[in-house]
Coordinates of C-alpha atoms and ligand atoms in Angstrom, one line a residue:
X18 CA 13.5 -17.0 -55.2
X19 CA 13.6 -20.6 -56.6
X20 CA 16.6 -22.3 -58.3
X21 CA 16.0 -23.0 -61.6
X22 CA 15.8 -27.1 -62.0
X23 CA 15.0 -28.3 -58.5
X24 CA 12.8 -25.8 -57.3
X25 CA 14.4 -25.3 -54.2
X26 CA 14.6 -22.1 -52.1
X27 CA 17.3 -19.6 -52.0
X28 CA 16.7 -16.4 -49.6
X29 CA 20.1 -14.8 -50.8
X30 CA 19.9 -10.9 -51.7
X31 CA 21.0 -10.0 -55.1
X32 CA 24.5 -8.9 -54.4
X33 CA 25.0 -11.9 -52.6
X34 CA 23.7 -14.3 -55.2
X35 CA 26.1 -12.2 -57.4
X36 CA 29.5 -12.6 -55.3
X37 CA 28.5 -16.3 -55.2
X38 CA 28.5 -16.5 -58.5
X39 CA 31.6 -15.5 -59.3
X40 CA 33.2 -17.6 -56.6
X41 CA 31.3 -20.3 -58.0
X42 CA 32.7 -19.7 -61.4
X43 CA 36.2 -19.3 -59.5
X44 CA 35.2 -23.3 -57.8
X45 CA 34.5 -24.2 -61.8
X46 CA 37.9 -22.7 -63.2
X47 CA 39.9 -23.4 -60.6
X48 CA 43.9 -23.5 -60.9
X49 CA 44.5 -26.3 -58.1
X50 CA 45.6 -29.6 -59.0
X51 CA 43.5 -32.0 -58.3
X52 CA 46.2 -33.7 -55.5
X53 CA 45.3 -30.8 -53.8
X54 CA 41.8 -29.7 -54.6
X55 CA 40.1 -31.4 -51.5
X56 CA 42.4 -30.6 -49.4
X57 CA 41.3 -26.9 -50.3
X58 CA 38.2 -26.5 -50.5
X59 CA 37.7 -24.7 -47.4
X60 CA 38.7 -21.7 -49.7
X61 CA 35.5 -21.9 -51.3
X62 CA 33.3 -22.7 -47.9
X63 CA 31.3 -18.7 -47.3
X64 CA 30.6 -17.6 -43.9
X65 CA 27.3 -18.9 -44.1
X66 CA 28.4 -22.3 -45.0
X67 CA 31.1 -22.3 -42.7
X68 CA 28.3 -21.5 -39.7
X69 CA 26.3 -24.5 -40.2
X70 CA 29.4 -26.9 -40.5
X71 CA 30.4 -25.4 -37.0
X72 CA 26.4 -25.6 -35.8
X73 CA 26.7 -29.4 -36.5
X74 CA 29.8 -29.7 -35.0
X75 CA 28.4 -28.4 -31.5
X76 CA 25.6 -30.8 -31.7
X77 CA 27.6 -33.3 -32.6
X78 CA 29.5 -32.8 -29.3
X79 CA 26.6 -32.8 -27.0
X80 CA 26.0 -36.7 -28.3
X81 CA 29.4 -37.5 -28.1
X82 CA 29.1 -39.3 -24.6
X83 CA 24.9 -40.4 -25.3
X84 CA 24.3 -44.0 -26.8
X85 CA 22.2 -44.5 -30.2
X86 CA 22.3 -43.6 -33.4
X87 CA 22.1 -40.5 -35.6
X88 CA 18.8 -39.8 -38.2
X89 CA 18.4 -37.5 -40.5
X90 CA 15.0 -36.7 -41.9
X91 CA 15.2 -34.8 -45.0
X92 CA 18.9 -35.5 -46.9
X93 CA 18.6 -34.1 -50.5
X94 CA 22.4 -33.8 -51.5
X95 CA 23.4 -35.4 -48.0
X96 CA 26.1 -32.9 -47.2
X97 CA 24.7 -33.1 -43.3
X98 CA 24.9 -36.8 -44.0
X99 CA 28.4 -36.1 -45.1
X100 CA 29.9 -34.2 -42.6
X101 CA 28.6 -36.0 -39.6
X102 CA 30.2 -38.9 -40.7
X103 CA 33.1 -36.7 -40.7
X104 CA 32.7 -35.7 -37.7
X105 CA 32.2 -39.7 -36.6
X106 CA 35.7 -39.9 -38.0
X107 CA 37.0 -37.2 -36.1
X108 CA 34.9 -37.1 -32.4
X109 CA 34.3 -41.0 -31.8
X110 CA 35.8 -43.0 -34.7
X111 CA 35.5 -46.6 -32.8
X112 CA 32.0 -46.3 -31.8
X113 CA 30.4 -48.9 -33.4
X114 CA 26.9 -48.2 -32.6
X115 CA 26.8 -44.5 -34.0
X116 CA 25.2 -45.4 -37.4
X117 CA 24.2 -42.7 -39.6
X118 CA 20.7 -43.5 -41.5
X119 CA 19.0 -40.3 -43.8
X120 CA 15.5 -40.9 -44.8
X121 CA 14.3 -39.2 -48.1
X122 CA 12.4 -39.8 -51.0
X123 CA 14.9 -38.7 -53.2
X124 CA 12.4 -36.9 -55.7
X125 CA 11.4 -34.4 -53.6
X126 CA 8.1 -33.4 -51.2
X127 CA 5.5 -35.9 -51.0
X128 CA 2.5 -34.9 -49.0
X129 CA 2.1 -31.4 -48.8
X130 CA -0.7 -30.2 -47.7
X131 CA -3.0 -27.2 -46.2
X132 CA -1.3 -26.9 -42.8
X133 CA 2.0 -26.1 -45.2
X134 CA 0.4 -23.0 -46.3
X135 CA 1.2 -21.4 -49.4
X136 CA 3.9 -19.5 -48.4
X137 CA 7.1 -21.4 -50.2
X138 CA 5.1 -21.9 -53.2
X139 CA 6.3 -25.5 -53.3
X140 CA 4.4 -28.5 -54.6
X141 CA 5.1 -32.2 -54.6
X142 CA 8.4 -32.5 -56.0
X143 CA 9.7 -29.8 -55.2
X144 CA 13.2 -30.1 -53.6
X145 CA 14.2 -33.0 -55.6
X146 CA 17.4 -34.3 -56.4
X147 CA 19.2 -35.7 -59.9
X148 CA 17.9 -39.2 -61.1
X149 CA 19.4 -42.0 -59.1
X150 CA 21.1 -39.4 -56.5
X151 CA 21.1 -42.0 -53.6
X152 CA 23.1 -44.5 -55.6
X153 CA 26.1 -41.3 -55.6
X154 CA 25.4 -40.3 -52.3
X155 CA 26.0 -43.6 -51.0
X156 CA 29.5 -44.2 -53.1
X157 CA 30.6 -41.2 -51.2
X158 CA 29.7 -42.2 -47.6
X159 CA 31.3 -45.3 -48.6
X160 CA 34.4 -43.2 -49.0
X161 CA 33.6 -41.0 -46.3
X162 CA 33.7 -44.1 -44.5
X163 CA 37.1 -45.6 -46.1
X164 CA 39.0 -42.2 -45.3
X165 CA 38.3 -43.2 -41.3
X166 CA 38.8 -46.2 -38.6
X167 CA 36.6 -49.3 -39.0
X168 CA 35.8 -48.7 -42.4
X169 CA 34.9 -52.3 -42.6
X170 CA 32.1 -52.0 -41.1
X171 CA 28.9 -50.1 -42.9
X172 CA 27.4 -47.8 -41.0
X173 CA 25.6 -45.4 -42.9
X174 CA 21.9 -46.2 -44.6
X175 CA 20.2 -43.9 -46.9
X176 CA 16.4 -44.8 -46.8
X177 CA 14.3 -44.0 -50.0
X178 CA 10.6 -43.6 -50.1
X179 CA 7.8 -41.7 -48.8
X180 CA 8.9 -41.0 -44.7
X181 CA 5.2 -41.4 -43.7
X182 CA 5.7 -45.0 -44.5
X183 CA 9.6 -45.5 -44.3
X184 CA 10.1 -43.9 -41.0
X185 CA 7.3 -46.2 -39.1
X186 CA 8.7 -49.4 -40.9
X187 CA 12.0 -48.6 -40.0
X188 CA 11.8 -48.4 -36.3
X189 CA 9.4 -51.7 -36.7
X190 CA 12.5 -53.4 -38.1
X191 CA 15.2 -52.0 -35.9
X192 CA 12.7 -52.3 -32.3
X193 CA 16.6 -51.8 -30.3
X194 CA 17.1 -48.5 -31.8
X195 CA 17.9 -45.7 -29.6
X196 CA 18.0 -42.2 -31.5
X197 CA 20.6 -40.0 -29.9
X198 CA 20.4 -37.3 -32.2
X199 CA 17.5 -36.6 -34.9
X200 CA 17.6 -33.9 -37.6
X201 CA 14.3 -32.1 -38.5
X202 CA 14.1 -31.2 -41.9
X203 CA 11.4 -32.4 -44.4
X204 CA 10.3 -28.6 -44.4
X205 CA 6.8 -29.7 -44.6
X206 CA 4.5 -31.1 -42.2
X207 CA 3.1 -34.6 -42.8
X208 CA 6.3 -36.4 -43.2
X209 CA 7.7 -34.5 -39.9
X210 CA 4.5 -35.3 -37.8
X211 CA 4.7 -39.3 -38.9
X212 CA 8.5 -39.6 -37.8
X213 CA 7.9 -37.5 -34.7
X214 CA 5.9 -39.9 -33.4
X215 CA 7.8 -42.9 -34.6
X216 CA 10.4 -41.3 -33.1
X217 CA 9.3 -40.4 -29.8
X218 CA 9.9 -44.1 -28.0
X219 CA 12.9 -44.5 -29.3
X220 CA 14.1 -41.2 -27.9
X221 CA 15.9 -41.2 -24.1
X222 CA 17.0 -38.5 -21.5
X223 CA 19.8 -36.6 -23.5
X224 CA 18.5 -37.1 -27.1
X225 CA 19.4 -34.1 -29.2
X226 CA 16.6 -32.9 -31.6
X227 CA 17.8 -30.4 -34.3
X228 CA 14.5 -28.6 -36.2
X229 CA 15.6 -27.0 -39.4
X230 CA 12.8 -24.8 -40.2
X231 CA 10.9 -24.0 -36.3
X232 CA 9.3 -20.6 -36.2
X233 CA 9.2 -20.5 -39.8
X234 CA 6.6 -18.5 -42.0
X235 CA 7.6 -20.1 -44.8
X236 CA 7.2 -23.7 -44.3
X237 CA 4.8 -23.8 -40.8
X238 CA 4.2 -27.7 -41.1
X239 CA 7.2 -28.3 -39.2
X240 CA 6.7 -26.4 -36.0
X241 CA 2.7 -27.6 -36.1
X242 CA 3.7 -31.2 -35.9
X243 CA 6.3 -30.3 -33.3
X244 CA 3.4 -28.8 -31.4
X245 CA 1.1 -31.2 -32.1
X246 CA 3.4 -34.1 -30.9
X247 CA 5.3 -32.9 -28.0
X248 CA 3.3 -29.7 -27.2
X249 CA 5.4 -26.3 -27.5
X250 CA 6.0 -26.1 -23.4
X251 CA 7.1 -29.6 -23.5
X252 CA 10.7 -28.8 -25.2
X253 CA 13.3 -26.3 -25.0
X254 CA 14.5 -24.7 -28.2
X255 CA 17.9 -23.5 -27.7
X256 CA 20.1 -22.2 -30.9
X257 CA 23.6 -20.8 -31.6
X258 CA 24.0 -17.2 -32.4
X259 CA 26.1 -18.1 -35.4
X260 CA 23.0 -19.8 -37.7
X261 CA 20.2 -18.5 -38.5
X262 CA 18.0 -20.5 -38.9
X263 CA 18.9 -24.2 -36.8
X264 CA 17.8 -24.7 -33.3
X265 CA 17.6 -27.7 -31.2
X266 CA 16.2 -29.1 -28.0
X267 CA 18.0 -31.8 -25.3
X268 CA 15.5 -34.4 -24.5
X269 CA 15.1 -33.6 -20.3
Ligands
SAM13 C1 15.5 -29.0 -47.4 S1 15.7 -30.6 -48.0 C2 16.8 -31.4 -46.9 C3 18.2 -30.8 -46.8 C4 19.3 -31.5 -46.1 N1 18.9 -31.8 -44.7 C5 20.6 -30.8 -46.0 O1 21.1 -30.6 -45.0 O2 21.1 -30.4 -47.1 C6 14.2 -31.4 -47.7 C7 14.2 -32.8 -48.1 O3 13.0 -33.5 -47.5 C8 12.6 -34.5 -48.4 N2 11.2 -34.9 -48.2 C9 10.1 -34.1 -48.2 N3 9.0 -34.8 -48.1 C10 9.4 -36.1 -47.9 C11 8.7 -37.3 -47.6 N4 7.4 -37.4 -47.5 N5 9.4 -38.4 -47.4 C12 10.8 -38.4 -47.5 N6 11.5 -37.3 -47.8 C13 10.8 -36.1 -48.0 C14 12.8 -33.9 -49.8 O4 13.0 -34.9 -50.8 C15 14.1 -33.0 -49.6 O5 15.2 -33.7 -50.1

């Protein structure tokens, strides 16, 4: 099942998709002031939802005491982006070094091709955002950033274009970078095999790699350019019982 105007995925049954609905239309309608509507909107947050927040938050804790930075490959709407500069705020709010930076193209796949099978029915495109998106996403990591120690200093960067080219220049630019934690999740394989290996030196004992879509029949590219980089006995994918879908690996 698609969503109508991004063509992004949704796996939820029908009952589900109709009890979201309504609480959607509850979120829409909603009584609360708004003094007090952030500071509610856990009432809206479904088990689901609530499972990767808490996922994110137990990765976040096995890089609490590792040095480097945080990517994310794959943003779309950022809320990963989001909440692990939350959790920035809350786990480590003086480290300095812990920069957030989210690749994307911010119009969707580019590169999809055979080893992504046809499975998800995507195309080029698919998975893209509103017009402009990065320029919002970035006025609210700014106030992510505002609501949390150090706020003078920037340290998010959302990175727009193609990753087969973006990811490469980026480390060329930033040769000190150590990558203490990467997320996986492009979905499709050519961008994920190009940052994988412009990853890899930049990675040390303890780096935390988080693969969104591993073992997936619907989108295979991922786990073949896991395989083709790093070779599937050269990792160990761990995961939580409370996701689905998420697993990760500790760089050993
Ligand atoms: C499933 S979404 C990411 C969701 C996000 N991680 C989250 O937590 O909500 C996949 C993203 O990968 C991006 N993407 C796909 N191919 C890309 C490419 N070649 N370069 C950069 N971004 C790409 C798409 O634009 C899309 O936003």
């Amino acid at each position: 099942m698609k969503t109508d105007q991004y063509d992004a995925i949704v796996l939820s049954s029908t009952d589900e998709k109709s009890a979201q609905a309504m609480l959607l239309e509850h979120l829409k309608t909603t009584p609360l002031p708004d003094d007090e509507l952030l500071a509610n909107l856990g009432l809206f947050l479904t088990s689901k939802n609530l499972s990767r927040l808490l996922f994110f938050y137990e990765i976040y804790r096995k890089i609490v005491c590792t040095h480097g930075i945080i990517v994310e490959f794959g943003v779309r709407w950022g809320q990963t982006l989001s909440l692990l500069s939350a959790l920035r705020g809350i786990l480590e709010p003086f480290n300095r070094h812990r920069k957030i930076v989210g690749f994307d193209t911010f119009e969707g796949f580019v590169g999809m091709n055979e080893k992504d099978g046809q499975a998800c029915r995507c195309r080029d495109g698919s998975f893209s955002v509103s017009n402009r998106y990065e320029e919002h996403l970035s006025e609210i990591l700014t106030l992510q950033e505002q609501l949390n120690p150090m706020s003078h200093i920037r340290r998010f960067e959302l990175v727009k274009g193609d990753a087969a080219v973006t990811v490469p220049h980026y480390f060329d630019r930033h040769p000190e970078t150590i990558v203490s934690l990467a997320i996986f999740d492009f979905d499709i394989y050519a961008p994920t095999r190009v940052a994988l290996e412009a990853l890899r030196p930049h990675l040390a004992k303890g780096s935390v790699l988080v693969f969104d879509e591993l073992c997936d029949d619907i989108f295979p590219g991922e786990t073949i350019a896991v395989r083709e980089v790093f070779g599937l006995n050269g990792l160990r994918f761990e995961r939580y019982p409370m996701t689905s879908r998420v697993s990760y690996a500790v760089v050993e």
